[in-house]
GROMACS .gro file of N, CA and C in nm:
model
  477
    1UNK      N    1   4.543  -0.156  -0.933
    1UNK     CA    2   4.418  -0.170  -1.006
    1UNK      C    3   4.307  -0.093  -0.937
    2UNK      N    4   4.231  -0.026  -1.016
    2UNK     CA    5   4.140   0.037  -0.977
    2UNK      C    6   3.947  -0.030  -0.944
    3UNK      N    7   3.859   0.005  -0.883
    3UNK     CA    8   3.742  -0.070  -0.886
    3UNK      C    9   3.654  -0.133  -0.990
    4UNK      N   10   3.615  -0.219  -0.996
    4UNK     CA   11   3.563  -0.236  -1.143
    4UNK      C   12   3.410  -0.139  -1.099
    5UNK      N   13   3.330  -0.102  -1.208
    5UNK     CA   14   3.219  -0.036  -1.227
    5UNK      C   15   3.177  -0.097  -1.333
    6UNK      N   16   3.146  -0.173  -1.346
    6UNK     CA   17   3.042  -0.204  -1.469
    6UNK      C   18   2.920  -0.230  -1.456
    7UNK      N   19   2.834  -0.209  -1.333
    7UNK     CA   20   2.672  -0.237  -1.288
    7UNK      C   21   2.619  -0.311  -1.447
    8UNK      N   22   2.652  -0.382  -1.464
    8UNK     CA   23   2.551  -0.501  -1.616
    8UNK      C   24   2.435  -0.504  -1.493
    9UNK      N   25   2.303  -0.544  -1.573
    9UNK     CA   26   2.173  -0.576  -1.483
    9UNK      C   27   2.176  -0.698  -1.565
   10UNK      N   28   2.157  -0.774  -1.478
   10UNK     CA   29   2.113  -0.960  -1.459
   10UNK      C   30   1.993  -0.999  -1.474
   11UNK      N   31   1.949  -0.983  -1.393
   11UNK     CA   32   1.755  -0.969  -1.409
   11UNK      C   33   1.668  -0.898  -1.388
   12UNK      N   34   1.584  -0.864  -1.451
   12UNK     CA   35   1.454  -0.748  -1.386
   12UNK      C   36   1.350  -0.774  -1.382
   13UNK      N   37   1.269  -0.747  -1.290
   13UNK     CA   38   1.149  -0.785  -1.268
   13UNK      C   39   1.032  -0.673  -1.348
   14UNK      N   40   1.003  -0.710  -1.440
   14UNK     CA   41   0.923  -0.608  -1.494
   14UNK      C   42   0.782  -0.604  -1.450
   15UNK      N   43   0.741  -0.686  -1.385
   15UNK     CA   44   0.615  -0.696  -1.316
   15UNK      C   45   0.550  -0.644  -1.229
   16UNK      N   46   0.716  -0.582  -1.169
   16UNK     CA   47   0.699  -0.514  -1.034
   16UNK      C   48   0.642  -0.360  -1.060
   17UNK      N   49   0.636  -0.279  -1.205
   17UNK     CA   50   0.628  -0.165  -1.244
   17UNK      C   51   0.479  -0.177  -1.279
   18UNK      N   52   0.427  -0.286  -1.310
   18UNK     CA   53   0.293  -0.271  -1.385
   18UNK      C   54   0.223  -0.313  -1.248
   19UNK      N   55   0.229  -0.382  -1.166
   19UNK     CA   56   0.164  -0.419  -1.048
   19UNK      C   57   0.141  -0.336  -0.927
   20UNK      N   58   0.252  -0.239  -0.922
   20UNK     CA   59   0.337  -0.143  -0.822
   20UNK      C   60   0.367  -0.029  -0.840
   21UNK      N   61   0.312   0.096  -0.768
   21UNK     CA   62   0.384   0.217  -0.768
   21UNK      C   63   0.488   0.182  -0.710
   22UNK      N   64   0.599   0.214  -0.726
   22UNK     CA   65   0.748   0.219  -0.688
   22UNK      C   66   0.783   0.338  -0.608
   23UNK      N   67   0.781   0.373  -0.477
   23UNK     CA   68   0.804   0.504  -0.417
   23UNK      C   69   0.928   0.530  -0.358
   24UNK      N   70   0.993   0.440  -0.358
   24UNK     CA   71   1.130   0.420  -0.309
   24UNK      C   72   1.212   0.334  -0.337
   25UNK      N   73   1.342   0.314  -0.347
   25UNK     CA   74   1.448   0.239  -0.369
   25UNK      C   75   1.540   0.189  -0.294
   26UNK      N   76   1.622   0.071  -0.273
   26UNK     CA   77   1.711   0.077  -0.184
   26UNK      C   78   1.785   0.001  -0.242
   27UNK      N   79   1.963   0.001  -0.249
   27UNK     CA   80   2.012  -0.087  -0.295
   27UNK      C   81   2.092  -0.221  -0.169
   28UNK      N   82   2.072  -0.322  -0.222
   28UNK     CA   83   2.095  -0.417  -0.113
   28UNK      C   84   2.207  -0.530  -0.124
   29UNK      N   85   2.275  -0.533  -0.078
   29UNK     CA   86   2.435  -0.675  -0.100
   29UNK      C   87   2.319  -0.799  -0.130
   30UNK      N   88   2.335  -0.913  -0.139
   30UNK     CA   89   2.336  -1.059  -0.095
   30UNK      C   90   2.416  -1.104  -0.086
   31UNK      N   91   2.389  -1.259   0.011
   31UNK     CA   92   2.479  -1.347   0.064
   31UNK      C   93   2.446  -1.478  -0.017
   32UNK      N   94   2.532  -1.491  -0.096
   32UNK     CA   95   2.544  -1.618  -0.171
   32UNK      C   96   2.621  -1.654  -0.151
   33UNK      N   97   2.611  -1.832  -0.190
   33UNK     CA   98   2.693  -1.962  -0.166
   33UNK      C   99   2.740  -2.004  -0.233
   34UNK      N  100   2.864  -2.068  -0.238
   34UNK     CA  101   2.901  -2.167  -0.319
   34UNK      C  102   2.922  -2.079  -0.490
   35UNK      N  103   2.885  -2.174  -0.595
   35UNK     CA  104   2.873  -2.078  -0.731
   35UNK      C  105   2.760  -2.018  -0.753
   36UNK      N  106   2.692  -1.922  -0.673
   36UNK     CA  107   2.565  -1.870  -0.763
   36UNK      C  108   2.608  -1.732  -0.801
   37UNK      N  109   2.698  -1.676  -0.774
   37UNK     CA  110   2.739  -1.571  -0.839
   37UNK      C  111   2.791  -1.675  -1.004
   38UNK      N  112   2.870  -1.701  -0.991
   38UNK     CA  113   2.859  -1.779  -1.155
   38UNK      C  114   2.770  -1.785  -1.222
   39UNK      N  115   2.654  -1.817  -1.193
   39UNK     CA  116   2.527  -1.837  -1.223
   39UNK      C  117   2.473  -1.726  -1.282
   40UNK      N  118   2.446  -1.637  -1.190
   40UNK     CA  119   2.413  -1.479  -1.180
   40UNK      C  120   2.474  -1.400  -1.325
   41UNK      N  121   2.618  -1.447  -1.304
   41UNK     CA  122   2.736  -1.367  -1.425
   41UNK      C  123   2.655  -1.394  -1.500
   42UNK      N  124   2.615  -1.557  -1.539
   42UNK     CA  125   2.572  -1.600  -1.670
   42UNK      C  126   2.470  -1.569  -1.709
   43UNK      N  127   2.381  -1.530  -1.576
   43UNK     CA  128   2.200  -1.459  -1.668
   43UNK      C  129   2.179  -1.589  -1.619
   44UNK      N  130   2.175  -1.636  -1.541
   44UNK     CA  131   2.063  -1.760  -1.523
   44UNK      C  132   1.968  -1.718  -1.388
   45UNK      N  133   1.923  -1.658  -1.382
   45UNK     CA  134   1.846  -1.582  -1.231
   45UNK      C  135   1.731  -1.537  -1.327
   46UNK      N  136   1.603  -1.570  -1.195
   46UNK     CA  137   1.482  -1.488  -1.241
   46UNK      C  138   1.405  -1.447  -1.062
   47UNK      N  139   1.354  -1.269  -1.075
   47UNK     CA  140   1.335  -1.235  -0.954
   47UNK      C  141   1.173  -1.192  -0.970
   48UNK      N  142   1.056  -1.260  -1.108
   48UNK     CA  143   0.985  -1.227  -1.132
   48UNK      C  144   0.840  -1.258  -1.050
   49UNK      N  145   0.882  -1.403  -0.937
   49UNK     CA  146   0.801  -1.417  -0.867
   49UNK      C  147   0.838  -1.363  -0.712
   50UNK      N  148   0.965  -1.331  -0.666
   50UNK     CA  149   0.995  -1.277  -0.571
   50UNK      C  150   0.954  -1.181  -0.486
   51UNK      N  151   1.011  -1.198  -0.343
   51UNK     CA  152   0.921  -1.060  -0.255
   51UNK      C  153   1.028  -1.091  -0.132
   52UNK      N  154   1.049  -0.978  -0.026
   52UNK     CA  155   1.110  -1.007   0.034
   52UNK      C  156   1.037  -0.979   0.214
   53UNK      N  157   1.122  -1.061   0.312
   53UNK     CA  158   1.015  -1.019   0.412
   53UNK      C  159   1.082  -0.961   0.495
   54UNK      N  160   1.068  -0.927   0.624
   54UNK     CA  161   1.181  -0.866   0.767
   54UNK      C  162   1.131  -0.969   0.819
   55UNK      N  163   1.274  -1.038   0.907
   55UNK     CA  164   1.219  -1.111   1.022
   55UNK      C  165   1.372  -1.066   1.105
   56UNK      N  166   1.324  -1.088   1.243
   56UNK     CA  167   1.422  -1.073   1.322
   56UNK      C  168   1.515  -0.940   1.280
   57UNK      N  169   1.451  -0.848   1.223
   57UNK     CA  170   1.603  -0.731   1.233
   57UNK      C  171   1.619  -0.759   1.082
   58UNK      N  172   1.631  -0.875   1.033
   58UNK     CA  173   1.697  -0.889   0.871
   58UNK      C  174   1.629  -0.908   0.789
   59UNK      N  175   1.645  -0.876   0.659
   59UNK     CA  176   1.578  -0.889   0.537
   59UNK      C  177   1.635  -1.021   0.411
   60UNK      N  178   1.479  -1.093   0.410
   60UNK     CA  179   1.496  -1.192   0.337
   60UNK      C  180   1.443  -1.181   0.216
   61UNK      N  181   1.491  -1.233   0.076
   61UNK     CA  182   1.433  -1.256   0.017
   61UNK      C  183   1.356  -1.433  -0.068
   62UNK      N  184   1.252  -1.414  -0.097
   62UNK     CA  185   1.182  -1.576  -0.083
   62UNK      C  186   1.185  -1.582  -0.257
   63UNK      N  187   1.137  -1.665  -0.335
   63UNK     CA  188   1.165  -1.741  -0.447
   63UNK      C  189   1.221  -1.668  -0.564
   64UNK      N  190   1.343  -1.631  -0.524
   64UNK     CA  191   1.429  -1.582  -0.623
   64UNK      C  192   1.518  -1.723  -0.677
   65UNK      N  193   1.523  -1.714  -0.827
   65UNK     CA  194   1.544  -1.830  -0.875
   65UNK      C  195   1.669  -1.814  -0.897
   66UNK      N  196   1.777  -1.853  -0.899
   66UNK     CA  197   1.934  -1.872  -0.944
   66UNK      C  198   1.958  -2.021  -0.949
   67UNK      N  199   1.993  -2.069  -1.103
   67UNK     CA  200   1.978  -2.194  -1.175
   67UNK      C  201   2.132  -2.237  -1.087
   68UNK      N  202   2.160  -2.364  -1.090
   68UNK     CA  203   2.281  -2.444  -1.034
   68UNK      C  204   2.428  -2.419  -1.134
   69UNK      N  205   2.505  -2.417  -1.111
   69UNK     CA  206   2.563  -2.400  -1.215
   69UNK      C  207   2.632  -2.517  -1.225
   70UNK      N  208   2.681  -2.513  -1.381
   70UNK     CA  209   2.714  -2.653  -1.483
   70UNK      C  210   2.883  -2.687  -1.398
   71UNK      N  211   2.915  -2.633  -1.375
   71UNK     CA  212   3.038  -2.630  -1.384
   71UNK      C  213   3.044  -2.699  -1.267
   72UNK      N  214   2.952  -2.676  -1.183
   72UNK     CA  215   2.927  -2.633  -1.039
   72UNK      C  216   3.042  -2.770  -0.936
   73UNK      N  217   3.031  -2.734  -0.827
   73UNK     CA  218   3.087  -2.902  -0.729
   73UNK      C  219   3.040  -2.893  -0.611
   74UNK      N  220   3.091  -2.939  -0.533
   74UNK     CA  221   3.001  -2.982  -0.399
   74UNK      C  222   2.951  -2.928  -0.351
   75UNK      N  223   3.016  -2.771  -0.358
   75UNK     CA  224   2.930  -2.633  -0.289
   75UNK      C  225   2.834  -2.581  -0.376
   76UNK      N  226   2.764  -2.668  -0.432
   76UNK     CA  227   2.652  -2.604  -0.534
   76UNK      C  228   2.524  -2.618  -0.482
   77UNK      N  229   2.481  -2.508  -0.467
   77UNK     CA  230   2.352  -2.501  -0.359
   77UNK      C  231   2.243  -2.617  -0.422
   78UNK      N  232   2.184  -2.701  -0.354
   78UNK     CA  233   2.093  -2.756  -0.437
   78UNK      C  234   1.971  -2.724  -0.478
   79UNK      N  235   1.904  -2.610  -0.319
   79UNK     CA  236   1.783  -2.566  -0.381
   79UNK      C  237   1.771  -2.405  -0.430
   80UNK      N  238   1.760  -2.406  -0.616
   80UNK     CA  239   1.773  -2.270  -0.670
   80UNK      C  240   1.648  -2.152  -0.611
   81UNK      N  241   1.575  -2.211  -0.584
   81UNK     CA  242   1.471  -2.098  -0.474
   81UNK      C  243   1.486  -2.082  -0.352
   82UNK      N  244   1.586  -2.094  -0.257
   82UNK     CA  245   1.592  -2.083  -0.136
   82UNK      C  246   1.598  -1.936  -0.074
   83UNK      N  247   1.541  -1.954   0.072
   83UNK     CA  248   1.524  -1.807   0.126
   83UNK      C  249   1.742  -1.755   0.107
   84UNK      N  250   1.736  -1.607   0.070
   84UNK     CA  251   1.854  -1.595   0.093
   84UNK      C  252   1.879  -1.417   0.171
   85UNK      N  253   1.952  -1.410   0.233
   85UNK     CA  254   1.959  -1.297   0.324
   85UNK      C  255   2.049  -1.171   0.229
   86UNK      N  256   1.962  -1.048   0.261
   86UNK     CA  257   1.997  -0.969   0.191
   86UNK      C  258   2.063  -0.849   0.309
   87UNK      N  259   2.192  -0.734   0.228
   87UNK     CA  260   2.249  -0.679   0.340
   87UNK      C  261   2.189  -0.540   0.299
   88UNK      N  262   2.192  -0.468   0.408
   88UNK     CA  263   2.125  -0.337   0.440
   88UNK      C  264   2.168  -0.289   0.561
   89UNK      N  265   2.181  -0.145   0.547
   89UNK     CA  266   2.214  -0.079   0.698
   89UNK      C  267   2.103  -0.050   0.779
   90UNK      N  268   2.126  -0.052   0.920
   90UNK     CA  269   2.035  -0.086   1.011
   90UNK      C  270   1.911  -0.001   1.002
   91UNK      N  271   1.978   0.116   0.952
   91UNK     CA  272   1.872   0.255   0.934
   91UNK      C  273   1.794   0.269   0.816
   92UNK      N  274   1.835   0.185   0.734
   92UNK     CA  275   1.728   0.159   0.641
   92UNK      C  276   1.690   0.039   0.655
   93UNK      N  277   1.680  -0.083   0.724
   93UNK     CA  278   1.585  -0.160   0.795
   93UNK      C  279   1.479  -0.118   0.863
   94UNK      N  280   1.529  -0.013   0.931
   94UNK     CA  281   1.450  -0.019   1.039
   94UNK      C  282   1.313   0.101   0.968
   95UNK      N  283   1.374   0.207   0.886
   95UNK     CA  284   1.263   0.284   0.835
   95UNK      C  285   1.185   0.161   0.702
   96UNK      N  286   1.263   0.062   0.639
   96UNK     CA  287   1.199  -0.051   0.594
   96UNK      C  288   1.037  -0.102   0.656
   97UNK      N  289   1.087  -0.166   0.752
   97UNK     CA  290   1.022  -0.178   0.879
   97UNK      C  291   0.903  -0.088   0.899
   98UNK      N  292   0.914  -0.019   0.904
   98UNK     CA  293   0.809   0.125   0.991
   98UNK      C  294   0.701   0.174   0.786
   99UNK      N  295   0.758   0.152   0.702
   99UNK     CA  296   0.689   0.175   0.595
   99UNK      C  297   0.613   0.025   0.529
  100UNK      N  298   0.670  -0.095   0.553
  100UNK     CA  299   0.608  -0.180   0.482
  100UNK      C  300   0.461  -0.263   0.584
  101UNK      N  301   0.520  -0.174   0.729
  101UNK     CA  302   0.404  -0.258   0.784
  101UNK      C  303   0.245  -0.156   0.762
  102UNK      N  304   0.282  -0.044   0.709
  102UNK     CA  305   0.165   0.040   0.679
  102UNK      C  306   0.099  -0.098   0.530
  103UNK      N  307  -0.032  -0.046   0.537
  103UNK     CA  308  -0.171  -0.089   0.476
  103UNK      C  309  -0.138  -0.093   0.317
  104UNK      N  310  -0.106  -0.210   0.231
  104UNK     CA  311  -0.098  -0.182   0.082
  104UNK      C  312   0.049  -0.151   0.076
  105UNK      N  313   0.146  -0.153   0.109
  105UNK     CA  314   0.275  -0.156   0.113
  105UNK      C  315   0.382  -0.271   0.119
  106UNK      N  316   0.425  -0.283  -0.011
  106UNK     CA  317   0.522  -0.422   0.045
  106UNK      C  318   0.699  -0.367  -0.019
  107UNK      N  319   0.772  -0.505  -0.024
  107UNK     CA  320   0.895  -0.442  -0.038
  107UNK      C  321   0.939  -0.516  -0.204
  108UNK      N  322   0.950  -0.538  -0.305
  108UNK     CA  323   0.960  -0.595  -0.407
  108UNK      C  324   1.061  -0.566  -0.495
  109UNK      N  325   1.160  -0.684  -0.522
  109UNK     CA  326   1.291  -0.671  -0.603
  109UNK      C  327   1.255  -0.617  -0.729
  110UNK      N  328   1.344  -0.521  -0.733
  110UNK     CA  329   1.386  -0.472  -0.906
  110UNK      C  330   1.430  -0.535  -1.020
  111UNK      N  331   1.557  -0.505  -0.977
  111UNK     CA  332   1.668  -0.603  -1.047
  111UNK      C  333   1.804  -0.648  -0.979
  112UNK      N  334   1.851  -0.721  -1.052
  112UNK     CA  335   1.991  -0.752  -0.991
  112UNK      C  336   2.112  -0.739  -1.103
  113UNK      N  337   2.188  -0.689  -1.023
  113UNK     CA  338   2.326  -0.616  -1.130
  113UNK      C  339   2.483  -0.605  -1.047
  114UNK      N  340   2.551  -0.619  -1.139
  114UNK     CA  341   2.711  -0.597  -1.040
  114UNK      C  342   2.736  -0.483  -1.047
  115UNK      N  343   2.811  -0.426  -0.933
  115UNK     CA  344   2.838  -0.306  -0.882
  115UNK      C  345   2.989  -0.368  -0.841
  116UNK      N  346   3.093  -0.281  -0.856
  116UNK     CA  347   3.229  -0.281  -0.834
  116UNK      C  348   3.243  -0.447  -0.776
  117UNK      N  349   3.191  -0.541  -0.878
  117UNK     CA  350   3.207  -0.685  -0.853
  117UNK      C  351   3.203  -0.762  -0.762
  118UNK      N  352   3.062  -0.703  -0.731
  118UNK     CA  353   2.987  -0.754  -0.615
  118UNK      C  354   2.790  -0.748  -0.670
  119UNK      N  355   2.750  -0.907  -0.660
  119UNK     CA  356   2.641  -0.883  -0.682
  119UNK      C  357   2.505  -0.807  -0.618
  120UNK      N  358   2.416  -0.673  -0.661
  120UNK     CA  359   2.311  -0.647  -0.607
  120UNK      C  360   2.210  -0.630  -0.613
  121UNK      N  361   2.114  -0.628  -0.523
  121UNK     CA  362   1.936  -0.618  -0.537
  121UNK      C  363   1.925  -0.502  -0.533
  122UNK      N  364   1.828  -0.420  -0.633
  122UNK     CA  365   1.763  -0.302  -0.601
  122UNK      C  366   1.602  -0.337  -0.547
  123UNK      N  367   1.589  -0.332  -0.402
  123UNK     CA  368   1.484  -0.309  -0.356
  123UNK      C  369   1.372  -0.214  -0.400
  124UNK      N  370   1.225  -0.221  -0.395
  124UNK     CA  371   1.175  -0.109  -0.451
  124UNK      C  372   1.054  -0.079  -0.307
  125UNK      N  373   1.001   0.037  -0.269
  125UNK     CA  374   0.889   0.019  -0.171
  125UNK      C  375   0.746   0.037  -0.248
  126UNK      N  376   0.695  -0.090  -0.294
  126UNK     CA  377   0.612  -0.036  -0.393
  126UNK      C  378   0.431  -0.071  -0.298
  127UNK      N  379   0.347   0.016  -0.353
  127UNK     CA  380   0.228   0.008  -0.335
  127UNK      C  381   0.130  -0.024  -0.424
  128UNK      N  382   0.044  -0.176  -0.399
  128UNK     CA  383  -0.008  -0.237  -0.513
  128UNK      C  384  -0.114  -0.113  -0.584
  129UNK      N  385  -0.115  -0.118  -0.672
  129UNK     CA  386  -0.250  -0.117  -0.786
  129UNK      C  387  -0.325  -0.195  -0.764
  130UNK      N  388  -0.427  -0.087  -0.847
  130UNK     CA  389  -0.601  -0.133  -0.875
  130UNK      C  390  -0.596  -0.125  -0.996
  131UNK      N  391  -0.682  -0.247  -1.072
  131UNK     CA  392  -0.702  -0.227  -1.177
  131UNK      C  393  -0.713  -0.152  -1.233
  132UNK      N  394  -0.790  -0.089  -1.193
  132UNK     CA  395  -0.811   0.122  -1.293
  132UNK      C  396  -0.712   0.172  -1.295
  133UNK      N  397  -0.607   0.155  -1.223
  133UNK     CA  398  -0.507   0.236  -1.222
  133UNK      C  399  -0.366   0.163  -1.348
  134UNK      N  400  -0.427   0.040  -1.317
  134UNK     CA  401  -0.297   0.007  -1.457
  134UNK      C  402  -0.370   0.041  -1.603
  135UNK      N  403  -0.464   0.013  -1.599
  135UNK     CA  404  -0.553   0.127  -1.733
  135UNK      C  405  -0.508   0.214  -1.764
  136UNK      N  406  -0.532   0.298  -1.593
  136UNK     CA  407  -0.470   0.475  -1.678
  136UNK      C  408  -0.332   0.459  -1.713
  137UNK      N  409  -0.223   0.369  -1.621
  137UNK     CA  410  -0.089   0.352  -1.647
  137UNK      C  411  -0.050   0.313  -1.794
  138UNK      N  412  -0.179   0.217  -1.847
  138UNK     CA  413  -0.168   0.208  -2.007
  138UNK      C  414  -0.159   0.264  -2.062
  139UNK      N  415  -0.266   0.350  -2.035
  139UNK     CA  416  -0.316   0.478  -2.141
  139UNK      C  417  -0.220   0.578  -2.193
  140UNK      N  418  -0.172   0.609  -2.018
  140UNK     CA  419  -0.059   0.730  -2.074
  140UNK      C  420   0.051   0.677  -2.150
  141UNK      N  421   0.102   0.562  -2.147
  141UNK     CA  422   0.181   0.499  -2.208
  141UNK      C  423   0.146   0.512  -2.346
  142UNK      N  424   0.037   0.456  -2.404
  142UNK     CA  425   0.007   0.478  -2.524
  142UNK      C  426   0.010   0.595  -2.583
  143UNK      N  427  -0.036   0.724  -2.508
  143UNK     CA  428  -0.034   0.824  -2.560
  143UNK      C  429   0.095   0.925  -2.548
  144UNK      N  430   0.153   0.874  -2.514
  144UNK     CA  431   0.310   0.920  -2.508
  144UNK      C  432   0.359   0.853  -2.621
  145UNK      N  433   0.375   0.743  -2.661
  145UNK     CA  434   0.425   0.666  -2.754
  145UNK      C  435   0.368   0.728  -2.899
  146UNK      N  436   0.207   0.738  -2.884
  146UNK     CA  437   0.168   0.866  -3.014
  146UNK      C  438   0.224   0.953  -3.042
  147UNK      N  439   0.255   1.045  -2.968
  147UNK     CA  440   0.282   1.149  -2.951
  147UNK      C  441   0.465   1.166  -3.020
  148UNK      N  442   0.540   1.060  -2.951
  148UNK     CA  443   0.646   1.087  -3.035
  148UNK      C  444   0.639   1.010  -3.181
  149UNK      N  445   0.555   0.911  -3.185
  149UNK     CA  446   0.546   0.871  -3.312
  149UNK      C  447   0.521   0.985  -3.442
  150UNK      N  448   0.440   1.088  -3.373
  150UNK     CA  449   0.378   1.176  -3.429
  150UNK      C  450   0.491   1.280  -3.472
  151UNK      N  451   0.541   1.304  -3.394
  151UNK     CA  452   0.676   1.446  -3.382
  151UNK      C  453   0.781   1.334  -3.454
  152UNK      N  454   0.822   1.213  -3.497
  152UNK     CA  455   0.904   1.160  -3.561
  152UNK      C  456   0.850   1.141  -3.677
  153UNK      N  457   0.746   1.152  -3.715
  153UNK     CA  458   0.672   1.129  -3.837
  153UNK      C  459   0.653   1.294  -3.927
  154UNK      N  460   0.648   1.402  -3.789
  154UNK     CA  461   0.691   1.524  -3.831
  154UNK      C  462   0.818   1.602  -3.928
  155UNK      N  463   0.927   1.522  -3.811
  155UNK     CA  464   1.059   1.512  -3.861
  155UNK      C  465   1.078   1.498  -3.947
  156UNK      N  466   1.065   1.374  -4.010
  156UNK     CA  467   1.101   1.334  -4.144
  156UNK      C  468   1.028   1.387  -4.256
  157UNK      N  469   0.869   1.473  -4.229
  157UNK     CA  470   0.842   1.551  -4.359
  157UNK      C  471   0.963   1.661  -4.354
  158UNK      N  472   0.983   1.733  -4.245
  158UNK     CA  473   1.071   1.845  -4.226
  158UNK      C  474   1.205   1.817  -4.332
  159UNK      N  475   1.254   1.713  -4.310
  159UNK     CA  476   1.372   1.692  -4.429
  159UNK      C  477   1.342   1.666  -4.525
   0.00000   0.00000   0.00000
């Protein structure tokens, strides 16, 4: 048998795009317990209030939600927000490290998705926004969205 590949995305944090320039990416393992990969399979995870920190060398992430599962038995974690440790190679810790302790820089989950059937975090290195700046982030949005509205509205006189 060959690897599975099916990366499905589980949850996304869409908050993190309107709040955050996104300047970098990293993809990251976790260490889960018991059934929360079950959980996960099922779409019961939310990473919308989440953030993650460095301590000691390792990277944590703090109120990422993964619901209990039904099925669940003794190894069923009880608390669905608990800190849980995320995997990364040392060399991207450590340049982690050296970028999030700069001014306006933090580290903030993407999404989470399976990769050759194993659950993962896409880390993002994002730098908050200013209000003005999600304005203009509106704006162009809107006017991009004109714009093909416009060239599809073209189209169809064309035929």
């Amino acid at each position: 048998m060959g690897k599975k590949a099916d990366g499905k995305v589980l949850a996304q944090n869409k908050k993190a795009s309107h709040d955050y320039f996104i300047e970098d990416t990293y993809e990251a393992g976790m260490v889960l317990t018991g059934t929360e990969i079950k959980s996960l399979r099922n779409g019961r995870s939310n990473i919308s209030d989440a953030f993650a920190t460095i301590r000691n060398g390792e990277i944590h992430i703090h109120n990422m939600h993964i619901s209990p599962f039904e099925q669940g038995n003794r190894n069923n974690p009880t608390d669905p927000t608990r800190t849980r440790k995320l995997l990364l190679h040392k060399e991207q810790i450590r340049k982690l490290i050296g970028l999030s302790k700069q001014e306006g820089y933090t580290i903030v989950p993407l999404k989470i998705y399976i990769r050759n059937g194993y659950a993962k975090l896409l880390l993002g290195l994002g730098r908050g926004k200013k209000q003005y700046d999600k304005r203009e982030t509106a704006a162009k949005r809107d006017a991009q969205r004109d714009i093909q509205r416009a060239l599809r509205e073209k189209q169809k006189i064309a035929r």
